[in-house]
């Protein structure tokens, strides 16, 4: 059994039809453990929920690894957790993951975005900073915006709260001239770089190509079921 946790990052993605994995909503605390208990042998983490409920716990990931579950992370919450847990065996994928590992990215706000509910397909309602930064940089490299506009747009994007960050908001915060602002907005939208989606697609491909079986754990660490762990995730053993 293979499970991928995803939401807004994969919204509108043209993924090949497959029965090779089960797509579940963004993970919250307990969902990862639940997938393992359901029999998942391979888990891919893309999106997670953390604002109104407890986020996926690192110890859930360590538990999965201790049970021989292949665990991959990319694009969003998955990239964050992979950077934090790579030393224990979680595998990170993609440019965003590499950014967190190298220190180029340091904040979860870099990948955060507002989105609609499951009933609306987790439709994105704001733009994640990693995508906006990449888009602005690409437009500058193509000489579609000036050096000054590049710097002003990057500063504006970083200063806007993640729930409020849209290309319109970024442009109108950075460029005062109405006609030029309209032109720049059109350029950014036409050249949008969806870095999160690119990394997420890489994870999907990796999960699909990974054998649907667990590995034999051989780590230098041992999973410790602490009292806190047992209080949250009491494992019922068969009689």
Short mmCIF file of C-alpha atoms in Angstrom, two decimals, residues 37-197:
data_model
loop_
_atom_site.label_atom_id
_atom_site.label_comp_id
_atom_site.label_asym_id
_atom_site.label_seq_id
_atom_site.Cartn_x
_atom_site.Cartn_y
_atom_site.Cartn_z
CA UNK A 37 -1.38 1.26 10.95
CA UNK A 38 -3.47 0.86 7.79
CA UNK A 39 -0.55 -0.99 6.24
CA UNK A 40 1.25 1.65 4.20
CA UNK A 41 4.66 0.51 2.97
CA UNK A 42 5.49 3.73 1.13
CA UNK A 43 4.42 7.22 2.24
CA UNK A 44 4.93 10.48 0.40
CA UNK A 45 4.37 13.73 2.30
CA UNK A 46 3.66 16.87 0.30
CA UNK A 47 1.13 18.99 2.20
CA UNK A 48 0.31 19.21 5.87
CA UNK A 49 -2.10 21.15 8.08
CA UNK A 50 -0.64 22.96 11.05
CA UNK A 51 -2.42 26.22 11.79
CA UNK A 52 -5.60 25.12 13.57
CA UNK A 53 -4.63 21.57 14.50
CA UNK A 54 -1.35 19.96 15.59
CA UNK A 55 0.95 19.39 12.62
CA UNK A 56 2.40 16.03 11.69
CA UNK A 57 4.74 14.98 14.46
CA UNK A 58 8.37 14.16 13.64
CA UNK A 59 8.08 11.13 15.89
CA UNK A 60 5.38 9.69 13.63
CA UNK A 61 7.92 9.77 10.81
CA UNK A 62 10.55 8.11 12.98
CA UNK A 63 8.04 5.43 13.95
CA UNK A 64 7.33 4.74 10.28
CA UNK A 65 11.02 4.48 9.48
CA UNK A 66 11.54 2.15 12.44
CA UNK A 67 8.85 -0.09 10.94
CA UNK A 68 10.58 -0.18 7.56
CA UNK A 69 8.24 2.24 5.80
CA UNK A 70 9.77 4.16 2.89
CA UNK A 71 9.14 7.85 3.67
CA UNK A 72 9.55 10.65 1.13
CA UNK A 73 8.98 14.39 1.45
CA UNK A 74 8.90 17.28 -0.98
CA UNK A 75 7.44 20.63 -2.02
CA UNK A 76 5.79 21.95 1.12
CA UNK A 77 5.45 20.49 4.62
CA UNK A 78 7.07 17.40 3.13
CA UNK A 79 10.23 19.32 2.27
CA UNK A 80 10.38 20.79 5.77
CA UNK A 81 9.98 17.45 7.53
CA UNK A 82 12.42 15.76 5.16
CA UNK A 83 15.08 18.38 5.91
CA UNK A 84 14.49 17.85 9.62
CA UNK A 85 14.40 14.05 9.47
CA UNK A 86 16.83 13.21 6.66
CA UNK A 87 19.48 12.18 9.20
CA UNK A 88 17.09 9.46 10.40
CA UNK A 89 16.26 8.04 6.99
CA UNK A 90 13.50 10.18 5.51
CA UNK A 91 14.25 10.97 1.85
CA UNK A 92 13.81 14.53 0.61
CA UNK A 93 13.26 15.39 -3.03
CA UNK A 94 13.36 18.52 -5.16
CA UNK A 95 14.69 22.04 -5.18
CA UNK A 96 12.67 23.24 -2.19
CA UNK A 97 13.97 20.42 -0.02
CA UNK A 98 17.52 21.24 -1.10
CA UNK A 99 16.85 24.88 -0.20
CA UNK A 100 15.91 23.97 3.38
CA UNK A 101 18.90 21.64 3.71
CA UNK A 102 21.36 24.27 2.45
CA UNK A 103 19.85 27.08 4.52
CA UNK A 104 18.71 29.11 1.51
CA UNK A 105 15.20 28.56 2.88
CA UNK A 106 14.76 28.83 6.64
CA UNK A 107 11.11 29.46 7.39
CA UNK A 108 7.93 27.45 6.97
CA UNK A 109 6.37 30.69 5.70
CA UNK A 110 8.40 30.18 2.51
CA UNK A 111 6.10 27.34 1.46
CA UNK A 112 2.89 28.25 3.31
CA UNK A 113 -0.24 29.18 1.39
CA UNK A 114 -3.92 29.64 2.06
CA UNK A 115 -6.34 27.24 0.39
CA UNK A 116 -9.96 26.20 0.20
CA UNK A 117 -11.49 23.12 1.85
CA UNK A 118 -11.46 19.57 0.56
CA UNK A 119 -14.92 20.11 -0.96
CA UNK A 120 -13.31 22.68 -3.27
CA UNK A 121 -10.32 20.53 -4.10
CA UNK A 122 -8.01 22.48 -1.76
CA UNK A 123 -7.98 25.32 -4.30
CA UNK A 124 -5.06 27.69 -3.58
CA UNK A 125 -6.13 31.14 -2.37
CA UNK A 126 -2.67 32.67 -2.09
CA UNK A 127 0.78 32.27 -3.63
CA UNK A 128 3.61 30.56 -1.72
CA UNK A 129 6.75 32.65 -1.43
CA UNK A 130 8.97 30.02 -3.08
CA UNK A 131 6.88 30.22 -6.25
CA UNK A 132 6.72 34.01 -6.27
CA UNK A 133 10.46 34.38 -5.76
CA UNK A 134 11.20 31.95 -8.59
CA UNK A 135 8.73 33.71 -10.90
CA UNK A 136 10.17 37.17 -10.23
CA UNK A 137 13.71 35.91 -10.76
CA UNK A 138 12.82 34.23 -14.03
CA UNK A 139 11.13 37.36 -15.35
CA UNK A 140 14.23 39.37 -14.50
CA UNK A 141 16.51 36.84 -16.21
CA UNK A 142 14.35 37.15 -19.32
CA UNK A 143 14.65 40.97 -19.15
CA UNK A 144 10.89 41.33 -18.70
CA UNK A 145 11.32 43.45 -15.56
CA UNK A 146 14.12 45.77 -14.48
CA UNK A 147 16.67 45.15 -11.75
CA UNK A 148 14.97 47.74 -9.53
CA UNK A 149 11.56 46.15 -10.10
CA UNK A 150 13.01 42.74 -9.29
CA UNK A 151 14.29 43.94 -5.92
CA UNK A 152 11.11 45.85 -5.11
CA UNK A 153 8.91 42.87 -5.98
CA UNK A 154 11.03 40.46 -3.94
CA UNK A 155 10.92 42.75 -0.91
CA UNK A 156 7.17 43.22 -1.25
CA UNK A 157 6.54 39.47 -1.61
CA UNK A 158 8.50 38.68 1.53
CA UNK A 159 6.74 41.37 3.56
CA UNK A 160 3.19 40.21 2.76
CA UNK A 161 1.55 37.70 5.12
CA UNK A 162 1.24 34.33 3.41
CA UNK A 163 -2.57 34.34 3.44
CA UNK A 164 -2.64 37.69 1.66
CA UNK A 165 0.10 37.05 -0.89
CA UNK A 166 -1.20 37.21 -4.46
CA UNK A 167 0.59 38.47 -7.55
CA UNK A 168 -1.76 41.45 -7.65
CA UNK A 169 -1.00 42.33 -4.03
CA UNK A 170 2.75 41.95 -4.58
CA UNK A 171 2.81 44.12 -7.70
CA UNK A 172 0.65 46.90 -6.32
CA UNK A 173 2.74 46.97 -3.14
CA UNK A 174 5.95 47.36 -5.14
CA UNK A 175 5.08 49.44 -8.21
CA UNK A 176 3.20 52.71 -7.94
CA UNK A 177 2.73 53.55 -11.61
CA UNK A 178 -0.63 52.04 -12.59
CA UNK A 179 0.17 51.25 -16.22
CA UNK A 180 3.51 49.69 -15.39
CA UNK A 181 1.99 47.74 -12.53
CA UNK A 182 -0.58 46.29 -14.91
CA UNK A 183 2.09 45.28 -17.38
CA UNK A 184 4.29 43.66 -14.72
CA UNK A 185 1.31 41.79 -13.26
CA UNK A 186 0.53 40.34 -16.68
CA UNK A 187 4.16 39.29 -17.12
CA UNK A 188 4.30 37.54 -13.74
CA UNK A 189 1.07 35.67 -14.32
CA UNK A 190 2.11 34.61 -17.80
CA UNK A 191 5.46 33.31 -16.54
CA UNK A 192 4.38 31.78 -13.26
CA UNK A 193 6.91 29.25 -11.95
CA UNK A 194 5.17 26.57 -9.88
CA UNK A 195 8.19 25.21 -8.07
CA UNK A 196 6.09 23.41 -5.48
CA UNK A 197 4.15 21.50 -8.12
#
